[in-house]
Structures are given as C-alpha cells and as structure tokens.
PDB file of C-alpha atoms in Angstrom:
ATOM      1  CA  MET H   1      20.134 -60.401  16.068  1.00 80.00           C
ATOM      2  CA  PRO H   2      22.082 -57.187  14.194  1.00 84.00           C
ATOM      3  CA  ARG H   3      22.318 -54.002  15.107  1.00 88.00           C
ATOM      4  CA  LEU H   4      22.354 -51.356  12.356  1.00 90.00           C
ATOM      5  CA  LEU H   5      22.595 -47.975  11.591  1.00 92.00           C
ATOM      6  CA  ASP H   6      19.498 -46.189  10.897  1.00 94.00           C
ATOM      7  CA  TYR H   7      17.991 -42.364  10.315  1.00 96.00           C
ATOM      8  CA  VAL H   8      15.716 -40.848  10.000  1.00 96.00           C
ATOM      9  CA  VAL H   9      14.948 -37.525   8.089  1.00 97.00           C
ATOM     10  CA  ILE H  10      12.777 -35.215  10.677  1.00 98.00           C
ATOM     11  CA  ARG H  11      12.924 -31.648   8.325  1.00 97.00           C
ATOM     12  CA  ARG H  12      14.619 -30.864   5.006  1.00 95.00           C
ATOM     13  CA  ASP H  13      13.416 -27.113   4.653  1.00 94.00           C
ATOM     14  CA  PRO H  14      14.876 -24.178   6.862  1.00 93.00           C
ATOM     15  CA  LEU H  15      13.036 -23.063   9.466  1.00 94.00           C
ATOM     16  CA  ASP H  16      13.707 -19.585  11.282  1.00 93.00           C
ATOM     17  CA  LEU H  17      14.118 -18.561  14.845  1.00 92.00           C
ATOM     18  CA  ASP H  18      13.352 -14.643  14.007  1.00 86.00           C
ATOM     19  CA  HIS H  19      13.775 -13.530  17.819  1.00 85.00           C
ATOM     20  CA  THR H  20      14.952 -14.497  21.026  1.00 88.00           C
ATOM     21  CA  GLY H  21      13.001 -16.929  22.415  1.00 90.00           C
ATOM     22  CA  GLN H  22      11.263 -18.541  19.759  1.00 93.00           C
ATOM     23  CA  SER H  23      11.379 -22.101  19.631  1.00 95.00           C
ATOM     24  CA  GLU H  24      10.336 -24.442  16.656  1.00 96.00           C
ATOM     25  CA  LEU H  25       8.907 -28.134  17.952  1.00 97.00           C
ATOM     26  CA  LEU H  26       9.704 -30.754  15.011  1.00 98.00           C
ATOM     27  CA  GLY H  27       8.038 -34.868  15.884  1.00 97.00           C
ATOM     28  CA  PHE H  28       9.084 -37.506  14.558  1.00 97.00           C
ATOM     29  CA  HIS H  29       9.283 -41.518  14.857  1.00 95.00           C
ATOM     30  CA  VAL H  30      11.869 -43.680  15.127  1.00 94.00           C
ATOM     31  CA  ARG H  31      11.090 -47.517  14.403  1.00 91.00           C
ATOM     32  CA  ALA H  32      11.168 -50.501  16.451  1.00 89.00           C
ATOM     33  CA  GLY H  33      14.191 -52.040  17.876  1.00 90.00           C
ATOM     34  CA  ALA H  34      15.607 -48.504  17.827  1.00 91.00           C
ATOM     35  CA  VAL H  35      18.708 -48.503  20.890  1.00 88.00           C
ATOM     36  CA  THR H  36      20.289 -46.030  23.513  1.00 79.00           C
ATOM     37  CA  SER H  37      22.839 -47.309  25.327  1.00 82.00           C
ATOM     38  CA  PRO H  38      25.851 -45.943  26.034  1.00 81.00           C
ATOM     39  CA  ASP H  39      27.360 -47.403  22.790  1.00 82.00           C
ATOM     40  CA  SER H  40      24.675 -46.565  21.035  1.00 87.00           C
ATOM     41  CA  LEU H  41      23.671 -43.070  21.435  1.00 90.00           C
ATOM     42  CA  PRO H  42      21.582 -41.351  19.282  1.00 94.00           C
ATOM     43  CA  ALA H  43      22.978 -38.051  17.209  1.00 94.00           C
ATOM     44  CA  LEU H  44      21.156 -35.402  16.003  1.00 95.00           C
ATOM     45  CA  THR H  45      22.606 -33.517  13.282  1.00 96.00           C
ATOM     46  CA  PHE H  46      21.236 -29.766  11.798  1.00 96.00           C
ATOM     47  CA  GLN H  47      22.597 -27.527   9.854  1.00 94.00           C
ATOM     48  CA  ALA H  48      22.753 -23.750  11.003  1.00 92.00           C
ATOM     49  CA  ARG H  49      23.052 -20.454   9.089  1.00 87.00           C
ATOM     50  CA  ALA H  50      22.067 -16.721   9.704  1.00 81.00           C
ATOM     51  CA  PRO H  51      18.624 -16.031   8.148  1.00 79.00           C
ATOM     52  CA  SER H  52      18.490 -14.333   5.367  1.00 64.00           C
ATOM     53  CA  SER H  53      15.876 -12.295   4.088  1.00 44.00           C
ATOM     54  CA  ARG H  54      13.161 -14.701   1.999  1.00 39.00           C
ATOM     55  CA  VAL H  55      14.904 -13.729  -1.067  1.00 37.00           C
ATOM     56  CA  PRO H  56      15.796 -16.464  -4.051  1.00 41.00           C
ATOM     57  CA  GLY H  57      19.482 -16.991  -3.758  1.00 46.00           C
ATOM     58  CA  PRO H  58      21.943 -18.088  -1.490  1.00 48.00           C
ATOM     59  CA  SER H  59      21.798 -17.170   2.184  1.00 47.00           C
ATOM     60  CA  PRO H  60      23.834 -14.206   3.470  1.00 44.00           C
ATOM     61  CA  ASP H  61      26.705 -15.293   5.466  1.00 42.00           C
ATOM     62  CA  LEU H  62      25.851 -12.802   8.288  1.00 43.00           C
ATOM     63  CA  GLY H  63      25.290 -12.818  11.341  1.00 51.00           C
ATOM     64  CA  GLY H  64      26.272 -13.438  15.222  1.00 75.00           C
ATOM     65  CA  ARG H  65      26.299 -15.303  18.169  1.00 84.00           C
ATOM     66  CA  VAL H  66      23.232 -17.604  18.952  1.00 89.00           C
ATOM     67  CA  ASP H  67      22.539 -20.093  21.520  1.00 91.00           C
ATOM     68  CA  LEU H  68      20.420 -22.513  20.798  1.00 93.00           C
ATOM     69  CA  GLU H  69      18.768 -24.513  23.430  1.00 95.00           C
ATOM     70  CA  ILE H  70      17.806 -28.306  21.942  1.00 95.00           C
ATOM     71  CA  LEU H  71      15.523 -30.252  23.670  1.00 95.00           C
ATOM     72  CA  VAL H  72      14.056 -33.816  22.708  1.00 95.00           C
ATOM     73  CA  ASN H  73      10.915 -34.955  24.393  1.00 94.00           C
ATOM     74  CA  GLY H  74      10.732 -31.473  26.391  1.00 93.00           C
ATOM     75  CA  LEU H  75      13.918 -32.679  27.937  1.00 93.00           C
ATOM     76  CA  PRO H  76      16.916 -30.197  27.572  1.00 92.00           C
ATOM     77  CA  THR H  77      20.218 -31.434  26.014  1.00 91.00           C
ATOM     78  CA  GLY H  78      21.913 -28.259  26.296  1.00 88.00           C
ATOM     79  CA  VAL H  79      23.042 -25.596  25.243  1.00 91.00           C
ATOM     80  CA  VAL H  80      24.772 -24.896  21.835  1.00 90.00           C
ATOM     81  CA  ARG H  81      26.609 -22.033  21.344  1.00 88.00           C
ATOM     82  CA  ILE H  82      27.882 -21.269  17.839  1.00 86.00           C
ATOM     83  CA  THR H  83      28.821 -17.912  15.718  1.00 83.00           C
ATOM     84  CA  LEU H  84      27.128 -17.785  12.221  1.00 78.00           C
ATOM     85  CA  ASP H  85      29.647 -15.767  10.526  1.00 77.00           C
ATOM     86  CA  SER H  86      29.417 -18.578   8.619  1.00 81.00           C
ATOM     87  CA  VAL H  87      26.676 -21.408   7.981  1.00 87.00           C
ATOM     88  CA  ARG H  88      27.760 -24.780  10.244  1.00 89.00           C
ATOM     89  CA  GLY H  89      26.895 -28.316  10.481  1.00 92.00           C
ATOM     90  CA  VAL H  90      26.028 -29.050  14.248  1.00 92.00           C
ATOM     91  CA  TRP H  91      25.572 -32.523  15.736  1.00 89.00           C
ATOM     92  CA  ARG H  92      24.623 -33.403  18.695  1.00 90.00           C
ATOM     93  CA  THR H  93      24.605 -36.459  20.879  1.00 90.00           C
ATOM     94  CA  PHE H  94      22.426 -37.439  23.914  1.00 88.00           C
ATOM     95  CA  SER H  95      22.213 -39.775  26.503  1.00 84.00           C
ATOM     96  CA  GLU H  96      18.482 -38.676  28.181  1.00 79.00           C
ATOM     97  CA  PRO H  97      15.820 -38.740  27.490  1.00 77.00           C
ATOM     98  CA  ARG H  98      15.585 -42.046  25.813  1.00 83.00           C
ATOM     99  CA  LEU H  99      13.845 -41.977  22.515  1.00 90.00           C
ATOM    100  CA  ASN H 100       9.594 -43.835  21.723  1.00 90.00           C
ATOM    101  CA  ALA H 101      10.730 -46.503  19.892  1.00 86.00           C
ATOM    102  CA  ASP H 102       7.428 -47.605  20.121  1.00 84.00           C
ATOM    103  CA  SER H 103       4.999 -46.296  17.893  1.00 82.00           C
ATOM    104  CA  SER H 104       4.538 -42.494  19.840  1.00 91.00           C
ATOM    105  CA  ALA H 105       6.309 -40.335  18.102  1.00 95.00           C
ATOM    106  CA  ASN H 106       9.103 -38.294  19.478  1.00 96.00           C
ATOM    107  CA  PHE H 107       9.807 -34.878  19.128  1.00 97.00           C
ATOM    108  CA  VAL H 108      12.835 -32.566  18.988  1.00 97.00           C
ATOM    109  CA  GLN H 109      12.932 -28.580  20.389  1.00 97.00           C
ATOM    110  CA  PHE H 110      14.986 -26.600  18.695  1.00 97.00           C
ATOM    111  CA  ARG H 111      14.630 -22.494  21.287  1.00 96.00           C
ATOM    112  CA  SER H 112      16.676 -19.219  20.635  1.00 93.00           C
ATOM    113  CA  GLU H 113      17.812 -18.258  24.194  1.00 92.00           C
ATOM    114  CA  GLN H 114      20.216 -15.681  22.278  1.00 89.00           C
ATOM    115  CA  GLY H 115      20.176 -14.590  18.609  1.00 88.00           C
ATOM    116  CA  LEU H 116      18.980 -15.443  15.355  1.00 89.00           C
ATOM    117  CA  ALA H 117      19.108 -18.660  13.540  1.00 91.00           C
ATOM    118  CA  ARG H 118      17.976 -20.307  10.237  1.00 92.00           C
ATOM    119  CA  ILE H 119      18.294 -24.243  10.785  1.00 95.00           C
ATOM    120  CA  SER H 120      17.553 -27.112   8.084  1.00 95.00           C
ATOM    121  CA  ASP H 121      18.622 -30.840   6.919  1.00 97.00           C
ATOM    122  CA  VAL H 122      17.874 -32.354  10.477  1.00 97.00           C
ATOM    123  CA  VAL H 123      17.848 -36.086  10.563  1.00 97.00           C
ATOM    124  CA  LEU H 124      18.614 -38.125  13.563  1.00 97.00           C
ATOM    125  CA  TRP H 125      20.810 -40.663  13.612  1.00 96.00           C
ATOM    126  CA  TYR H 126      20.643 -43.772  15.413  1.00 94.00           C
ATOM    127  CA  GLN H 127      21.208 -47.532  16.031  1.00 93.00           C
ATOM    128  CA  ARG H 128      18.617 -50.749  16.007  1.00 91.00           C
ATOM    129  CA  ASP H 129      18.199 -54.359  16.449  1.00 90.00           C
ATOM    130  CA  VAL H 130      17.199 -55.479  13.527  1.00 84.00           C
ATOM    131  CA  GLN H 131      15.120 -58.984  12.847  1.00 78.00           C
ATOM    132  CA  LEU H 132      16.924 -59.868   9.127  1.00 71.00           C
TER     133      LEU H 132
ATOM    134  CA  MET S   1      12.286 -57.158   4.717  1.00 79.00           C
ATOM    135  CA  ALA S   2      14.134 -54.812   7.003  1.00 82.00           C
ATOM    136  CA  ARG S   3      14.997 -51.261   6.133  1.00 87.00           C
ATOM    137  CA  VAL S   4      18.395 -50.131   6.520  1.00 90.00           C
ATOM    138  CA  ALA S   5      21.125 -47.503   6.446  1.00 94.00           C
ATOM    139  CA  ASP S   6      24.083 -47.326   3.899  1.00 94.00           C
ATOM    140  CA  TYR S   7      25.942 -45.361   2.096  1.00 95.00           C
ATOM    141  CA  PHE S   8      28.839 -44.664  -1.075  1.00 95.00           C
ATOM    142  CA  VAL S   9      31.817 -42.777  -0.401  1.00 95.00           C
ATOM    143  CA  VAL S  10      31.829 -40.409  -3.259  1.00 96.00           C
ATOM    144  CA  HIS S  11      35.299 -38.766  -3.173  1.00 94.00           C
ATOM    145  CA  VAL S  12      37.900 -38.685  -0.662  1.00 93.00           C
ATOM    146  CA  ALA S  13      40.702 -36.551  -1.945  1.00 93.00           C
ATOM    147  CA  PRO S  14      40.412 -33.129  -1.044  1.00 94.00           C
ATOM    148  CA  PHE S  15      39.664 -30.947  -4.045  1.00 97.00           C
ATOM    149  CA  ASP S  16      39.828 -27.190  -4.786  1.00 97.00           C
ATOM    150  CA  VAL S  17      37.038 -25.589  -7.075  1.00 98.00           C
ATOM    151  CA  GLY S  18      37.963 -22.046  -7.879  1.00 97.00           C
ATOM    152  CA  PRO S  19      35.521 -18.541  -8.508  1.00 97.00           C
ATOM    153  CA  GLY S  20      33.340 -19.751 -11.499  1.00 97.00           C
ATOM    154  CA  GLY S  21      34.728 -22.950 -11.795  1.00 98.00           C
ATOM    155  CA  GLU S  22      33.213 -26.642 -10.898  1.00 97.00           C
ATOM    156  CA  SER S  23      34.189 -30.408 -10.135  1.00 97.00           C
ATOM    157  CA  PRO S  24      34.213 -33.039 -12.341  1.00 95.00           C
ATOM    158  CA  ALA S  25      30.833 -35.084 -12.019  1.00 95.00           C
ATOM    159  CA  MET S  26      31.365 -37.906  -9.679  1.00 96.00           C
ATOM    160  CA  VAL S  27      29.566 -40.958 -10.234  1.00 96.00           C
ATOM    161  CA  PHE S  28      28.192 -43.241  -7.397  1.00 96.00           C
ATOM    162  CA  THR S  29      25.573 -45.821  -7.550  1.00 95.00           C
ATOM    163  CA  VAL S  30      22.822 -46.809  -4.988  1.00 95.00           C
ATOM    164  CA  HIS S  31      21.125 -50.456  -4.683  1.00 94.00           C
ATOM    165  CA  THR S  32      18.485 -51.417  -6.202  1.00 95.00           C
ATOM    166  CA  ASP S  33      16.397 -51.720  -2.968  1.00 95.00           C
ATOM    167  CA  ALA S  34      17.289 -47.839  -1.983  1.00 96.00           C
ATOM    168  CA  VAL S  35      14.575 -46.360  -0.927  1.00 96.00           C
ATOM    169  CA  VAL S  36      13.656 -43.174  -2.925  1.00 96.00           C
ATOM    170  CA  ASP S  37      10.256 -42.149  -2.327  1.00 94.00           C
ATOM    171  CA  ARG S  38       9.646 -41.989   1.691  1.00 95.00           C
ATOM    172  CA  SER S  39      10.913 -38.285   3.347  1.00 94.00           C
ATOM    173  CA  ASP S  40      11.663 -39.154   6.620  1.00 95.00           C
ATOM    174  CA  ALA S  41      14.219 -41.855   4.380  1.00 96.00           C
ATOM    175  CA  ALA S  42      15.225 -39.411   2.434  1.00 97.00           C
ATOM    176  CA  PRO S  43      19.211 -39.788   1.418  1.00 98.00           C
ATOM    177  CA  VAL S  44      21.994 -36.962   2.713  1.00 97.00           C
ATOM    178  CA  LEU S  45      25.002 -35.892   0.727  1.00 98.00           C
ATOM    179  CA  SER S  46      27.705 -35.203   3.470  1.00 97.00           C
ATOM    180  CA  TYR S  47      31.254 -33.167   3.014  1.00 96.00           C
ATOM    181  CA  GLN S  48      33.735 -31.269   4.295  1.00 95.00           C
ATOM    182  CA  CYS S  49      34.350 -28.048   2.960  1.00 95.00           C
ATOM    183  CA  ARG S  50      37.130 -25.095   3.829  1.00 94.00           C
ATOM    184  CA  PRO S  51      37.070 -21.797   2.226  1.00 93.00           C
ATOM    185  CA  LEU S  52      40.899 -20.973   0.537  1.00 94.00           C
ATOM    186  CA  SER S  53      40.597 -17.253   0.161  1.00 90.00           C
ATOM    187  CA  ASP S  54      39.097 -13.950   2.439  1.00 87.00           C
ATOM    188  CA  GLU S  55      36.167 -13.767  -0.273  1.00 91.00           C
ATOM    189  CA  PRO S  56      33.188 -16.018   0.411  1.00 92.00           C
ATOM    190  CA  ALA S  57      32.279 -19.230  -2.283  1.00 95.00           C
ATOM    191  CA  ALA S  58      29.002 -19.436  -3.047  1.00 95.00           C
ATOM    192  CA  LEU S  59      28.578 -23.210  -3.843  1.00 95.00           C
ATOM    193  CA  ARG S  60      26.138 -24.737  -6.016  1.00 97.00           C
ATOM    194  CA  ILE S  61      25.653 -28.547  -5.615  1.00 98.00           C
ATOM    195  CA  ASP S  62      23.425 -30.970  -8.401  1.00 98.00           C
ATOM    196  CA  ILE S  63      22.757 -34.325  -8.600  1.00 98.00           C
ATOM    197  CA  SER S  64      23.043 -36.112 -11.603  1.00 97.00           C
ATOM    198  CA  GLY S  65      21.420 -32.609 -13.309  1.00 96.00           C
ATOM    199  CA  ASP S  66      19.080 -31.556 -10.374  1.00 97.00           C
ATOM    200  CA  SER S  67      20.327 -28.624  -7.858  1.00 97.00           C
ATOM    201  CA  ILE S  68      20.051 -29.311  -4.486  1.00 97.00           C
ATOM    202  CA  GLU S  69      22.060 -27.124  -2.693  1.00 95.00           C
ATOM    203  CA  HIS S  70      22.750 -22.971  -3.460  1.00 93.00           C
ATOM    204  CA  VAL S  71      24.989 -21.581  -0.209  1.00 93.00           C
ATOM    205  CA  THR S  72      27.054 -19.160   0.510  1.00 91.00           C
ATOM    206  CA  VAL S  73      30.685 -20.117   2.557  1.00 91.00           C
ATOM    207  CA  SER S  74      33.394 -18.285   4.257  1.00 86.00           C
ATOM    208  CA  VAL S  75      35.155 -17.802   6.634  1.00 82.00           C
ATOM    209  CA  ASN S  76      38.032 -20.086   6.402  1.00 80.00           C
ATOM    210  CA  THR S  77      37.963 -22.847   8.726  1.00 84.00           C
ATOM    211  CA  VAL S  78      37.216 -26.097   7.937  1.00 88.00           C
ATOM    212  CA  ARG S  79      33.392 -27.519   8.278  1.00 89.00           C
ATOM    213  CA  ALA S  80      31.219 -30.514   8.110  1.00 93.00           C
ATOM    214  CA  MET S  81      28.205 -29.852   5.597  1.00 95.00           C
ATOM    215  CA  TRP S  82      25.292 -32.059   5.001  1.00 94.00           C
ATOM    216  CA  LYS S  83      22.499 -32.074   2.711  1.00 96.00           C
ATOM    217  CA  THR S  84      19.271 -33.811   2.408  1.00 97.00           C
ATOM    218  CA  PHE S  85      17.825 -34.188  -0.926  1.00 97.00           C
ATOM    219  CA  ASP S  86      14.527 -35.826  -2.804  1.00 97.00           C
ATOM    220  CA  GLY S  87      15.214 -39.523  -2.975  1.00 97.00           C
ATOM    221  CA  ASN S  88      13.375 -39.402  -6.101  1.00 96.00           C
ATOM    222  CA  LEU S  89      16.856 -38.097  -7.850  1.00 97.00           C
ATOM    223  CA  LEU S  90      18.355 -41.301  -6.864  1.00 97.00           C
ATOM    224  CA  HIS S  91      19.253 -43.703  -9.646  1.00 96.00           C
ATOM    225  CA  PRO S  92      18.932 -47.401  -8.044  1.00 95.00           C
ATOM    226  CA  GLY S  93      20.296 -50.191  -9.768  1.00 91.00           C
ATOM    227  CA  LEU S  94      24.209 -50.720  -9.611  1.00 79.00           C
ATOM    228  CA  GLY S  95      24.268 -50.826 -13.355  1.00 81.00           C
ATOM    229  CA  ALA S  96      22.755 -47.038 -13.070  1.00 81.00           C
ATOM    230  CA  ASP S  97      25.072 -43.983 -12.343  1.00 88.00           C
ATOM    231  CA  ASN S  98      24.471 -41.269 -10.287  1.00 97.00           C
ATOM    232  CA  ASN S  99      26.749 -37.625 -10.107  1.00 97.00           C
ATOM    233  CA  VAL S 100      27.207 -35.134  -8.251  1.00 98.00           C
ATOM    234  CA  LYS S 101      28.710 -32.009  -8.591  1.00 98.00           C
ATOM    235  CA  PHE S 102      29.962 -28.974  -6.958  1.00 98.00           C
ATOM    236  CA  ARG S 103      29.993 -25.763  -9.064  1.00 98.00           C
ATOM    237  CA  ASN S 104      31.616 -22.081  -7.336  1.00 97.00           C
ATOM    238  CA  THR S 105      29.317 -19.558  -8.416  1.00 96.00           C
ATOM    239  CA  GLY S 106      31.231 -17.268  -5.747  1.00 95.00           C
ATOM    240  CA  ALA S 107      34.437 -15.014  -5.620  1.00 95.00           C
ATOM    241  CA  GLY S 108      36.339 -17.387  -3.508  1.00 95.00           C
ATOM    242  CA  SER S 109      38.386 -20.586  -3.960  1.00 96.00           C
ATOM    243  CA  ILE S 110      37.263 -23.579  -1.760  1.00 97.00           C
ATOM    244  CA  ARG S 111      38.325 -26.840  -0.937  1.00 96.00           C
ATOM    245  CA  ILE S 112      36.209 -30.079  -0.468  1.00 96.00           C
ATOM    246  CA  SER S 113      36.478 -33.347   0.575  1.00 96.00           C
ATOM    247  CA  ASP S 114      34.966 -36.148   2.202  1.00 96.00           C
ATOM    248  CA  VAL S 115      31.988 -36.587  -0.339  1.00 97.00           C
ATOM    249  CA  ILE S 116      29.800 -39.336   1.179  1.00 96.00           C
ATOM    250  CA  VAL S 117      26.169 -40.051   0.326  1.00 97.00           C
ATOM    251  CA  TRP S 118      23.866 -41.872   2.752  1.00 97.00           C
ATOM    252  CA  TYR S 119      20.593 -43.696   2.286  1.00 97.00           C
ATOM    253  CA  GLN S 120      18.286 -46.398   3.133  1.00 96.00           C
ATOM    254  CA  ARG S 121      17.458 -49.512   1.443  1.00 94.00           C
ATOM    255  CA  ASN S 122      14.891 -52.291   1.864  1.00 92.00           C
ATOM    256  CA  VAL S 123      17.087 -55.704   2.485  1.00 87.00           C
ATOM    257  CA  GLU S 124      14.738 -59.190   2.535  1.00 81.00           C
TER     258      GLU S 124
END
C-alpha cells in the first residue's frame, strides 16, 4: 500500500487575533489512512502578518512581536515567536497529538499569548496510506 | 478512486520584479483529474521571495488573469510564502494552459523564486 502526500486546506480567509489571550478554533478532517509515525509527521503551515484596519488593499506591514500558541486537538504543540515586521510563512511539525483519521473532527487552535496577528492560508500537510 | 496530492514546479530560477513591473505569465498545467470544486482541497501556490531594497514591495498575484493575492512585503530577508486559491481557477488537462503572474505595485524591488502549484487529483 503506497504512502502518499496529502493536505487539507483548513482556512483560506484571514482571521484576526485582535488582543492578547484571544484564540480561534478551526475544525478539519483528515482522510482515512492518515499516518503520524515519526518519519511521517504532519506539518501545519500558515501565513502570519500584522492585522490591518479593515480597508481594502494590501495589508500593512506594521506590527511587533507575537507569541502564538498552537494547539491541535486541545494539546499544545508549542509557542511560535515571530516578529511581524512583514508577512511570514510559518510551519510547524508535531508528533503529538495524533490526528483523528476516522470520521471525527480534528481541531487546531491559535491563541495569542502576546501581540496581535492575522492568520491565513492554514494548511495541514500529512501522509496517508492509500489503497489504489 | 483515490484522492492524492500532486504539484507542478512552475519556475525554479530567481527573477526580479521592479517597481511597477511584472513577471512574464509563467505557464503550468494540471492533470485532467484535478480537484477543483472542494474548498478543503483547494490548490496552493508556494514561492520564495526577498525584498531587494528598504522600500516595500507590493505583490499582486494572478492565476490565469484572476487576482488571488495582494500583499505587502518588506524587510530584506528571504521568506517562504504560500497562498491558497479557488480551485475553479484551474483549467485541468495537460493541453490546457494555466499561468501565474507576479506584479509589483510597490516602491521597492523584489526577487521571487521556487514557484510551485500544489493541487489534488482523483486517481483511478
């Protein structure tokens, strides 16, 4: 049974963490056969930038340091410290918790421990065993 | 039928886009069985960029003529970027052309490389 790359787009649109302590919970499903063995760990990727005023046009590039705690299925995967002097691409691999590969949902939670951030383009990359 | 991920390397070598400039329309293809109608299987455009001056660059990215991104990038350091976009912008089929174009409406120049389109397919 081949093991192939897969991904799920969890959220395309931006979400703003407007104040320290705010969190946002996003649900998603992975498909049957998802594996999380040590050589096949999932990777969560997202874009982070400073939140803008809600006017059309490019997001401003202002902002400071933000500490983002990322939880998967309620368990912490660690805190990412980034300086949002410009837009950033961030990814994070994690060995725990395990993903629910049955029909039940998974959840990723972004929580601001310090600072403000706009999160977008959240994608989980993972591997799964596929019956072709 | 299995749904699998696939990708197309659109452009490898670095290229610069100056203020008011734009890249050529870089052509790519996706397979006929590309998934275009599921938001959780939306395609992803990934690329590396690096501003070349103190002035910020303002990138606009088009997929086959439709804008998918408008982002300001500053600070002279390389960074990895990606943008999810609507799968309906893809034209599946190895004979069908898709293209991606970068435009810079900012005051500073920017260098772009390693442009890749990731997408999903339904494989028999």
